[in-house]
CSV table of C-alpha atoms in Angstrom, one decimal:
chain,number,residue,atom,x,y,z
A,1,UNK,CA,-53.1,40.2,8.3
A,2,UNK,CA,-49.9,39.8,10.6
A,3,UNK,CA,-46.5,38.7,8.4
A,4,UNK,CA,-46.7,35.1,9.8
A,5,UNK,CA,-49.9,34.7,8.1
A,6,UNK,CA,-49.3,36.2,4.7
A,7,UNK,CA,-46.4,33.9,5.0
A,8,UNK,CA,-48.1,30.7,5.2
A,9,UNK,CA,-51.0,31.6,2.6
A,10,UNK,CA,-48.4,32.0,0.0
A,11,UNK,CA,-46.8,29.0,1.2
A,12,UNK,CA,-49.8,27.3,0.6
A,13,UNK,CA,-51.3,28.8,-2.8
A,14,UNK,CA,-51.1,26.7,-5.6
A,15,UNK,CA,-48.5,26.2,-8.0
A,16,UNK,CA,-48.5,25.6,-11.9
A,17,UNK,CA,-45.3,24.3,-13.4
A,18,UNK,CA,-44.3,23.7,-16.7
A,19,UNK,CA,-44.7,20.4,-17.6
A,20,UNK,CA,-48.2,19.8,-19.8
A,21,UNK,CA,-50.9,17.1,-18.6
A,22,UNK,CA,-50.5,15.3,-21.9
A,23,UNK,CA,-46.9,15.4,-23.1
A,24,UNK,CA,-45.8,12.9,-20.6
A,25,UNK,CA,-48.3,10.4,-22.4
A,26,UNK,CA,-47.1,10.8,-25.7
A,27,UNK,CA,-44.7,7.4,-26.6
A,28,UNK,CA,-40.8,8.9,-26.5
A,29,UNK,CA,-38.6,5.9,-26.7
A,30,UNK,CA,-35.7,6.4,-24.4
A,31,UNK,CA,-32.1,4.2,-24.2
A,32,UNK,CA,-29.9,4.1,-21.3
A,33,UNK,CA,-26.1,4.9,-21.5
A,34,UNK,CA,-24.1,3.7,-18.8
A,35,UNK,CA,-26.0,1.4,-16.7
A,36,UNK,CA,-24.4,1.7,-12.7
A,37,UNK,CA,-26.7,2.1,-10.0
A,38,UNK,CA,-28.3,6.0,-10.4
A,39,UNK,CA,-29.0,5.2,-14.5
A,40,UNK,CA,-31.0,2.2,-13.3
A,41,UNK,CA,-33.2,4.2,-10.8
A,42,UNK,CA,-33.5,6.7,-13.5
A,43,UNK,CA,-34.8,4.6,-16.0
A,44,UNK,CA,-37.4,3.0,-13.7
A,45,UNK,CA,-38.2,6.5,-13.8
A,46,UNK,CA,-39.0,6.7,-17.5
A,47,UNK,CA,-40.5,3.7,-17.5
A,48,UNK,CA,-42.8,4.3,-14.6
A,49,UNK,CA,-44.2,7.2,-16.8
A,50,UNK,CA,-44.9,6.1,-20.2
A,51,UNK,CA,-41.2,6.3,-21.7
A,52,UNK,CA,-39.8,2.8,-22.4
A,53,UNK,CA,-36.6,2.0,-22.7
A,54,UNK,CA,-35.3,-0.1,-25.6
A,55,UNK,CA,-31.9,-0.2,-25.2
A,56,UNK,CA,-29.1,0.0,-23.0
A,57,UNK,CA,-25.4,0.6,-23.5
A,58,UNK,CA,-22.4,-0.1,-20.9
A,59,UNK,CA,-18.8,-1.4,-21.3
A,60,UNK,CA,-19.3,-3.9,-18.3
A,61,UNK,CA,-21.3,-6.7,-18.6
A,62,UNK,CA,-22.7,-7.5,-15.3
A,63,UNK,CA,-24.1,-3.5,-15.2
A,64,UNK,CA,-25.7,-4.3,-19.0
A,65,UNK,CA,-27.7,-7.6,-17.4
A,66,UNK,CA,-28.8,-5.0,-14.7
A,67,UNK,CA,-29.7,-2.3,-16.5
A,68,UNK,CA,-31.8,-5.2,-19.0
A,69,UNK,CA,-34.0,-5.8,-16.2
A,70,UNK,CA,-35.1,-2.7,-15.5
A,71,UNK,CA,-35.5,-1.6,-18.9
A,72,UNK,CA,-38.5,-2.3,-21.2
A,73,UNK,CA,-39.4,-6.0,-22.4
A,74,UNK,CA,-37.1,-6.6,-25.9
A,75,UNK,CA,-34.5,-3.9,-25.1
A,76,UNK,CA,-31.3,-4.1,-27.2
A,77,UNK,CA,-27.9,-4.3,-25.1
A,78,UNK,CA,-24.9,-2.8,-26.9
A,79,UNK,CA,-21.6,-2.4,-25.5
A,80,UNK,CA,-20.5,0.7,-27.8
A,81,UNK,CA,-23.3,3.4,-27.2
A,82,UNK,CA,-22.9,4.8,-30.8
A,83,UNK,CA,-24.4,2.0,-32.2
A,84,UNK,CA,-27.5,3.5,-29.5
A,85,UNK,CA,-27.1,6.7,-31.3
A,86,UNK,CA,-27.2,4.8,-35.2
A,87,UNK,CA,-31.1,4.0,-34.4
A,88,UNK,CA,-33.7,6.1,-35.8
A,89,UNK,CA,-36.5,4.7,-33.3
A,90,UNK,CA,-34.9,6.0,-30.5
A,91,UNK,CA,-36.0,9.3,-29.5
A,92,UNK,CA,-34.1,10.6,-26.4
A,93,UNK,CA,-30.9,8.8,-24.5
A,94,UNK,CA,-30.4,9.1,-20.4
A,95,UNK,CA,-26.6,9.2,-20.0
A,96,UNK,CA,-25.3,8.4,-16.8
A,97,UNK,CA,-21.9,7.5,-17.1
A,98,UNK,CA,-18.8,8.7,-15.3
A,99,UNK,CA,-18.5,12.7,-15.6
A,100,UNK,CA,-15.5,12.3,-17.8
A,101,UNK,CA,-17.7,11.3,-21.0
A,102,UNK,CA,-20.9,13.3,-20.0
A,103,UNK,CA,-20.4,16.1,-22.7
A,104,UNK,CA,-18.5,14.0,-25.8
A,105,UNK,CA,-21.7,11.8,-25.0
A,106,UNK,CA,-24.0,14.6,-24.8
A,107,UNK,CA,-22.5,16.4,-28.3
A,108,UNK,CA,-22.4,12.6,-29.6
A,109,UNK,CA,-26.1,12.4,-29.3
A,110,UNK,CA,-27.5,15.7,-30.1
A,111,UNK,CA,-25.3,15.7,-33.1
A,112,UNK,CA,-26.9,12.3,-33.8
A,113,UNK,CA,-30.5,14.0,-33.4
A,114,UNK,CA,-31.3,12.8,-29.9
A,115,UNK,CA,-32.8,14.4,-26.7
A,116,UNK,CA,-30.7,13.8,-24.1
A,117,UNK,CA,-31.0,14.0,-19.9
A,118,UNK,CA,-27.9,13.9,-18.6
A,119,UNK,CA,-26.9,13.2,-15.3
A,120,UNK,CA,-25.4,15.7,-13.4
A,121,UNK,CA,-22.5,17.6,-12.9
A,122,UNK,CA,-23.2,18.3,-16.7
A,123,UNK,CA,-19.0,18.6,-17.2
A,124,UNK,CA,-15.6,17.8,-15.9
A,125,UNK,CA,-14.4,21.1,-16.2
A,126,UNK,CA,-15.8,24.8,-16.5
A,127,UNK,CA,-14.6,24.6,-20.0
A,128,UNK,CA,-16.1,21.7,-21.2
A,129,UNK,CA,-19.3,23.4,-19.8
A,130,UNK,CA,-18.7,25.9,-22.3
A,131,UNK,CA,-17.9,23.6,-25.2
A,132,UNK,CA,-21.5,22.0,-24.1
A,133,UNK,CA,-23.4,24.8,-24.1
A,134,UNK,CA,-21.9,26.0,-27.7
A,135,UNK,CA,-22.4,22.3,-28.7
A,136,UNK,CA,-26.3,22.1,-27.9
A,137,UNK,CA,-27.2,25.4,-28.7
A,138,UNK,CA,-25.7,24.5,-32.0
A,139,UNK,CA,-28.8,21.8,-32.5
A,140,UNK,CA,-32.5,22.0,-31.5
A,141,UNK,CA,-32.5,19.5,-29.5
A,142,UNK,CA,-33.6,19.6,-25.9
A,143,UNK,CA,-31.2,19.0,-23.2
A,144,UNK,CA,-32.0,18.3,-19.3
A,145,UNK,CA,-29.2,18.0,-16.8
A,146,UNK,CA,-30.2,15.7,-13.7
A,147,UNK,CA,-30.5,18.3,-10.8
A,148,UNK,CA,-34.7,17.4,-9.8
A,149,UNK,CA,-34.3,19.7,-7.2
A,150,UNK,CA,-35.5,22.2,-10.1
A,151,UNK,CA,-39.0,20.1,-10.5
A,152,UNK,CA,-39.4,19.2,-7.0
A,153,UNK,CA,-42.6,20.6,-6.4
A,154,UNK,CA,-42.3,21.9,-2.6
A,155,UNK,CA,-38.6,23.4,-3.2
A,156,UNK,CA,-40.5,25.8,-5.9
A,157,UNK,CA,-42.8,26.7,-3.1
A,158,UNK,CA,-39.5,27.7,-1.0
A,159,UNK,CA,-38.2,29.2,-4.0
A,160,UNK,CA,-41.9,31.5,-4.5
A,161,UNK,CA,-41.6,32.6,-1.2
A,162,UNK,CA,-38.2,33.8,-1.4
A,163,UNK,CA,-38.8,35.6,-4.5
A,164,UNK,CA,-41.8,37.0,-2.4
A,165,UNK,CA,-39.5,38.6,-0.2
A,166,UNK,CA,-39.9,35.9,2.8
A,167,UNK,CA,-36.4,36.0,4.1
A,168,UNK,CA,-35.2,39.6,2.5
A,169,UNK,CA,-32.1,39.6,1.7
A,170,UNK,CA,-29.6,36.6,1.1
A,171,UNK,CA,-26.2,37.7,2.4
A,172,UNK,CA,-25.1,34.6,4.0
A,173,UNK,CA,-25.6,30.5,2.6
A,174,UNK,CA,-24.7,27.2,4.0
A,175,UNK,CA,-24.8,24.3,2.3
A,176,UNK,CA,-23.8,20.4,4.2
A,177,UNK,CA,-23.6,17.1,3.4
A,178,UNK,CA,-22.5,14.3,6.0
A,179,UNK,CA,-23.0,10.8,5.6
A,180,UNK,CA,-20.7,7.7,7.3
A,181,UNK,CA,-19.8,6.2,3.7
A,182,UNK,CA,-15.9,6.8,4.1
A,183,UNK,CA,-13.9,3.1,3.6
A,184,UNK,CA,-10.9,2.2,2.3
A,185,UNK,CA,-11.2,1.0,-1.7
A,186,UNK,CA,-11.8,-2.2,-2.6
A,187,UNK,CA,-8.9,-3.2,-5.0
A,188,UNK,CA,-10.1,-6.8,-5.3
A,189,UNK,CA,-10.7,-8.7,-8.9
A,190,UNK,CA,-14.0,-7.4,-10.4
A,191,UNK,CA,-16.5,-10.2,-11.2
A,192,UNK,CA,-17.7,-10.1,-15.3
A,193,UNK,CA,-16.1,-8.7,-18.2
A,194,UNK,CA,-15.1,-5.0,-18.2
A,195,UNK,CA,-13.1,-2.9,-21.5
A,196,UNK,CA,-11.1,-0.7,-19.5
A,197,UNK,CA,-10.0,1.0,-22.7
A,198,UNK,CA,-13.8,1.9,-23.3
A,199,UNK,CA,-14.3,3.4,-20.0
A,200,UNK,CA,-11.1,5.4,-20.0
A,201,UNK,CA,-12.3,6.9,-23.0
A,202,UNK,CA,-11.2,10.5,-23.0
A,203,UNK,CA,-9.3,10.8,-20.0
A,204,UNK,CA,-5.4,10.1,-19.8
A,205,UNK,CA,-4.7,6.4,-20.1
A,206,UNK,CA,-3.6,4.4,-16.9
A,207,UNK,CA,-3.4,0.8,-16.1
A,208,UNK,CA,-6.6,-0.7,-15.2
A,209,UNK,CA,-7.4,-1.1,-11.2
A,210,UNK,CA,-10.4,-2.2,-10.5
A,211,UNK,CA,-10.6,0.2,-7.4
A,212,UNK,CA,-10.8,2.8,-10.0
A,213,UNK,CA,-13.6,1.1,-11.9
A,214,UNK,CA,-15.7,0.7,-8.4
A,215,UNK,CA,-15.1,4.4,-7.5
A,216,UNK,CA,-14.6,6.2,-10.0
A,217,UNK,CA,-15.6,9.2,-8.6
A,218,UNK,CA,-12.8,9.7,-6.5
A,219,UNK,CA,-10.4,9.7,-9.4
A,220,UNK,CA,-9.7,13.0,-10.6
A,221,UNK,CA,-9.0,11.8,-14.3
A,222,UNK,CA,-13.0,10.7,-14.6
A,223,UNK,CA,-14.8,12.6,-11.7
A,224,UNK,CA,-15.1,16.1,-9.4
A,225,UNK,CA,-15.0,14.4,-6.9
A,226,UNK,CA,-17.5,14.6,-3.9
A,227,UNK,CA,-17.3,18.5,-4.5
A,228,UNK,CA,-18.9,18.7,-7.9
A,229,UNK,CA,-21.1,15.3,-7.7
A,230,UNK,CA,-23.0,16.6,-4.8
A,231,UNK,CA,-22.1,20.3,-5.0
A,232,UNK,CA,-23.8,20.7,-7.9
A,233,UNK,CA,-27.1,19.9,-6.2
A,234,UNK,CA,-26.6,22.3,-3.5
A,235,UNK,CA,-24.8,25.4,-4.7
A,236,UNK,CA,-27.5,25.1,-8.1
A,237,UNK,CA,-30.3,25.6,-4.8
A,238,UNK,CA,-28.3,28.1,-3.8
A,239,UNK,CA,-27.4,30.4,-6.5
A,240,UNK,CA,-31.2,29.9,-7.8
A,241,UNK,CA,-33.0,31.0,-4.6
A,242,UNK,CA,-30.5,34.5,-4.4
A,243,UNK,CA,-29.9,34.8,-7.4
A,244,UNK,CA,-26.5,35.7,-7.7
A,245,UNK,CA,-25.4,34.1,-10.8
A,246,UNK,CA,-21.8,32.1,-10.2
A,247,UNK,CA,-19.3,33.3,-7.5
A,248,UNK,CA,-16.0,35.4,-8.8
A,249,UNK,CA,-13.9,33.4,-6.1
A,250,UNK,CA,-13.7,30.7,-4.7
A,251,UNK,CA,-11.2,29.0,-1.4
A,252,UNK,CA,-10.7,25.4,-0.1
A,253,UNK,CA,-9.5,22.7,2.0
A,254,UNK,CA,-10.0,18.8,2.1
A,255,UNK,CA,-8.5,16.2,3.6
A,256,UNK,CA,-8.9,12.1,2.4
A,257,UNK,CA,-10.0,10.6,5.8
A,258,UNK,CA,-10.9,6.9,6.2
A,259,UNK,CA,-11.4,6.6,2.6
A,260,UNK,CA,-7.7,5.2,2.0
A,261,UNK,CA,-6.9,5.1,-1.8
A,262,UNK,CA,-9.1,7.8,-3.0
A,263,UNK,CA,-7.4,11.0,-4.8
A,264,UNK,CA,-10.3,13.3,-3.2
A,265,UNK,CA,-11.2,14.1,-0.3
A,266,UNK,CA,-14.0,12.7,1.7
A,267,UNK,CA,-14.0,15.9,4.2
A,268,UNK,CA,-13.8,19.5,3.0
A,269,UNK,CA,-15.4,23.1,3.3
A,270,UNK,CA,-15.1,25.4,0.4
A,271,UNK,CA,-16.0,29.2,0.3
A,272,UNK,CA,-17.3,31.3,-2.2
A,273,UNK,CA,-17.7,34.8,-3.0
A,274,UNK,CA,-20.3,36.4,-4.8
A,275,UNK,CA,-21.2,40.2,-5.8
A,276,UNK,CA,-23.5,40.5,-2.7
A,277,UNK,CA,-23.4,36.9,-0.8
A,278,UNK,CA,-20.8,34.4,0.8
A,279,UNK,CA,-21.4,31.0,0.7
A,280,UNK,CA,-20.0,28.2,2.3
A,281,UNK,CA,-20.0,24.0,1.1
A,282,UNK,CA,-19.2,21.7,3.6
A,283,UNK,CA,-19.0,17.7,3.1
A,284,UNK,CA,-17.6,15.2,5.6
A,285,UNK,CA,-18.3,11.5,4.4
A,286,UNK,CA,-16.7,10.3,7.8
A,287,UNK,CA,-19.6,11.6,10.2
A,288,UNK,CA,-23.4,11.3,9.9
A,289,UNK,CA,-24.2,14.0,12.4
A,290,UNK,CA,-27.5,15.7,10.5
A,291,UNK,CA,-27.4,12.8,8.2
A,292,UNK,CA,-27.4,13.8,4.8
A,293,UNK,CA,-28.3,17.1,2.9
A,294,UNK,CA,-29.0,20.3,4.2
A,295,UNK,CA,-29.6,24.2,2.8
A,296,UNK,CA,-29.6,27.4,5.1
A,297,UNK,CA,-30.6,30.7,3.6
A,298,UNK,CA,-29.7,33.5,6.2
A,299,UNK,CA,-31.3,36.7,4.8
A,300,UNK,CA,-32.6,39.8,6.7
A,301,UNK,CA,-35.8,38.8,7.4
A,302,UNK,CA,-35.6,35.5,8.4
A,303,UNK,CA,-34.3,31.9,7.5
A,304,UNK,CA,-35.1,29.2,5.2
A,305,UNK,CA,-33.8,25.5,5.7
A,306,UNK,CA,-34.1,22.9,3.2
A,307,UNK,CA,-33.0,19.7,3.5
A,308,UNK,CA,-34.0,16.0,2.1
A,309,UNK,CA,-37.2,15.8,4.3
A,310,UNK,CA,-38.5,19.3,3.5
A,311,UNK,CA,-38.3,23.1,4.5
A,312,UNK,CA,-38.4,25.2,7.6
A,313,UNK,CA,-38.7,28.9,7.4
A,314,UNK,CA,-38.2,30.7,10.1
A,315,UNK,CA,-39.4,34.6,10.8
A,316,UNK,CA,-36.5,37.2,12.6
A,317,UNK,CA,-35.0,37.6,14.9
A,318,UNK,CA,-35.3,33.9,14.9
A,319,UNK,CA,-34.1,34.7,19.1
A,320,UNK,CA,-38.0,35.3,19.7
A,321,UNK,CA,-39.1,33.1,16.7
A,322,UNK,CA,-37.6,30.0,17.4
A,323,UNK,CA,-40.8,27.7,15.9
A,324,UNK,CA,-41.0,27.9,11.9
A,325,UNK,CA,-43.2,29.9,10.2
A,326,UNK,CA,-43.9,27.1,8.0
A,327,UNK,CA,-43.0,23.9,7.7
A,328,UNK,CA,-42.8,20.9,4.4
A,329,UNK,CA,-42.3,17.5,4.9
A,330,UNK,CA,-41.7,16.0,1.6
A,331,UNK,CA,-39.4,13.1,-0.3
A,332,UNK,CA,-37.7,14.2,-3.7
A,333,UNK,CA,-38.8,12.4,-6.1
A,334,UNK,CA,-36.9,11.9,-9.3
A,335,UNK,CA,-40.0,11.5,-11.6
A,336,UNK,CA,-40.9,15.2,-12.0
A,337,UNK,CA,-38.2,16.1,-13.5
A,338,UNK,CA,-38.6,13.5,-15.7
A,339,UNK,CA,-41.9,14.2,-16.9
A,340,UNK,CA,-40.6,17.8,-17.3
A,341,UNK,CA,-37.9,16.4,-19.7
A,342,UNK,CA,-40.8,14.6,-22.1
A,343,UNK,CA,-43.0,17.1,-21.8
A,344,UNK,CA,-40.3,19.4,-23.0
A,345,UNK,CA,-39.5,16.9,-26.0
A,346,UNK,CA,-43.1,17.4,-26.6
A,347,UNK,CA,-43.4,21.2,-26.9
A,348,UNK,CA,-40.0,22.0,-27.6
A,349,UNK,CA,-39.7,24.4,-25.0
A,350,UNK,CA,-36.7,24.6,-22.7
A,351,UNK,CA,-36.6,22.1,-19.7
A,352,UNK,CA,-36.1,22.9,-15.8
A,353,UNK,CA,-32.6,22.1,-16.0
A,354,UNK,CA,-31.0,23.3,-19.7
A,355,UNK,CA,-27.5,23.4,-20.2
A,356,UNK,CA,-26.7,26.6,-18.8
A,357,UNK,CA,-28.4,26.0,-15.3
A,358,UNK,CA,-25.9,22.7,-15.4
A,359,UNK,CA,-23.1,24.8,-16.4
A,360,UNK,CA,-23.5,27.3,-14.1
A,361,UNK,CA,-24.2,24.9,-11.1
A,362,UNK,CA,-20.9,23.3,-11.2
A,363,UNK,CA,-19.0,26.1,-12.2
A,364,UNK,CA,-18.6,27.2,-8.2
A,365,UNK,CA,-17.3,23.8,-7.1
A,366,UNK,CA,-15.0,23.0,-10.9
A,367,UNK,CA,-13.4,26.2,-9.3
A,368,UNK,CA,-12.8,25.5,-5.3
A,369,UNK,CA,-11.4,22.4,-6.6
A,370,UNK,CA,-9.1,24.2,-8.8
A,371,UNK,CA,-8.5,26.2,-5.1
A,372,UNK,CA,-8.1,23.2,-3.2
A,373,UNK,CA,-5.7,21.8,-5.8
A,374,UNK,CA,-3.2,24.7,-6.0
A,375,UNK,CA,-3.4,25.5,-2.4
A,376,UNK,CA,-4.7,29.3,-3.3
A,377,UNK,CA,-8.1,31.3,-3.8
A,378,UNK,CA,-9.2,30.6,-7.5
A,379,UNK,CA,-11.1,33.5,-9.8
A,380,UNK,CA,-13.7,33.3,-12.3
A,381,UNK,CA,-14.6,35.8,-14.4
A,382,UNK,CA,-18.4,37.2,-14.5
A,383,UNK,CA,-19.3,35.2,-18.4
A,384,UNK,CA,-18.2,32.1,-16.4
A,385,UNK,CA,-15.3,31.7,-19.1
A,386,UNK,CA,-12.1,32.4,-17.7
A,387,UNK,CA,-10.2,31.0,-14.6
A,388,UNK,CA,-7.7,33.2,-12.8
């Protein structure tokens, strides 16, 4: 049997994952908190598999009348999601608010005896990811942070066949992101009722803009910015498929290009340093060239190339092996890691995604902004703890 063909047999043998046939069938009641666009498409999710959702919580009003329609016939709206976490038929909570209140919601609800999927990054700061992971691990309950990249059934085929030995050795990653989204903010009068205070929450007050409301993420005070929204995605792939546990450095630069307003940067590239690896994370928001999301795994035996429409590994010296080994053509779908998540509420057993995973995902781009920030190479100790 040549390589090429051992190759594509264990590309193609089957897979078991975790979640069970039956757990996903069993009635969890579910409530939404914070109902923008990516808690909506989430909670189709839930509903689409047997979860439904009862009530939903945001602090403007024309996001709770959205998220009512998607969510289960009778749901509850609340504007204060404590009152979510005061009722005893709710089972689990989807929080998908601005980053800024993902952990005091998180500790809110598992201290209040709910299951909670986050979405991701899990924190707004490496040491709020710590305070999470003490806070949860204090409870029993089970905790899923939104990266379905970890259930996406042909990326843990990739992932098999690196742990096979596919592509050797990591020494060398690349993760990109380029999409034309970049505009100037839209400062303009926001239609329906909104409490400012309430979505401030934690973070230091400020005067209400509603350019701040609409983009929140590129406000330092409630967001990471581009870097940890979708570097958490793509340096989690990363440090999974090699790995190599979170980087002990970390350098950047960025730039705010045509999005006028924002206080991060729409273009930047970002280096990391691990034990045996370098990585780099590059995202320009003013260019679509390779639309969208893509992974490159240099090892010494070859290359693997994920991006949102599959994989392509590729045998070395890819010089004589320029057509892939194998190649996936998939979608990633958000409802695997779903079911994973009531399956897990089920059996009790820890999700794809638990709070460590999401803690250390984020932890390489919470510390290239810190880099980018202060202009100088940032250092992280090996427990993930301590910035230097």
């Amino acid at each position: 049997m040549t390589r090429r063909t051992a190759l594509q047999a264990a590309a193609s043998a089957p897979l078991f994952l975790s979640a069970s046939a039956q757990g996903a069938n069993d009635r969890v009641n579910m409530a939404l908190i914070g109902a923008g666009g990516r808690g909506r498409r989430v909670t189709e999710a839930f509903v689409e598999v047997g979860a439904p959702c009862v009530a939903v919580a945001d602090i403007y009003e024309p996001n709770l009348q959205k998220g009512l329609e998607v969510a289960s016939s009778g749901a509850q709206a609340y504007t204060d999601y404590r009152k979510i976490l005061d009722r005893s038929d709710i089972d689990a909570v989807l929080i998908a608010t601005p980053d800024h209140w993902h952990v005091p919601m998180m500790l809110d609800a598992v201290q209040a005896g709910k299951d909670v999927y986050c979405e991701k990054p899990m924190s707004h700061s490496i040491s709020e990811g710590n305070r999470a992971i003490r806070g949860v691990r204090a409870t029993d309950r089970i905790v899923q942070i939104g990266m379905q990249r970890r259930s996406t059934p042909w990326i843990i085929e990739a992932k098999k066949m690196v742990d096979d030995g596919a592509i050797g050795h990591i020494g060398f990653a690349k993760a990109q992101w380029n999409w034309s989204v970049s505009a100037p903010l839209d400062n303009s009068t926001l239609p329906g009722k909104l409490d400012w205070n309430a979505f401030v929450g934690p973070a230091q007050p400020r005067a209400m803009q509603p350019m701040i409301f609409r983009k929140w993420r590129y406000f330092w005070e409630f967001s990471g910015g581009n870097m940890t929204d979708q570097g958490t995605h793509l340096m989690d792939v990363i440090q999974w498929f090699s790995n190599s546990g979170t980087p002990r450095s970390a350098s950047c630069v960025g730039r705010v290009g045509a999005m006028s307003g924002s206080e991060v940067p729409d273009t930047f590239a970002a280096t990391f340093e691990y034990p045996d690896m370098i990585a780099t994370w590059t995202l320009n928001y003013n260019n679509d060239y390779e639309n969208g999301w893509t992974i490159r795994l240099e090892g010494d035996k070859g290359t693997l190339v994920l991006d949102g429409s599959g994989y392509r590994l590729y045998d070395a010296p890819w010089k004589n092996n320029r057509e892939p080994v194998k190649t996936v053509q998939d979608s990633l779908p958000t409802i695997p890691h779903v079911r994973n998540f009531l399956d897990c509420i089920k059996s009790r057993q820890e999700p794809n995604a638990p709070v460590e995973v999401g803690h250390r995902a984020v932890c390489g781009p919470h510390l290239a902004n810190i880099a980018m920030k202060t202009k100088r190479m940032a250092f992280l100790n090996p427990e993930a703890s301590e910035i230097y």
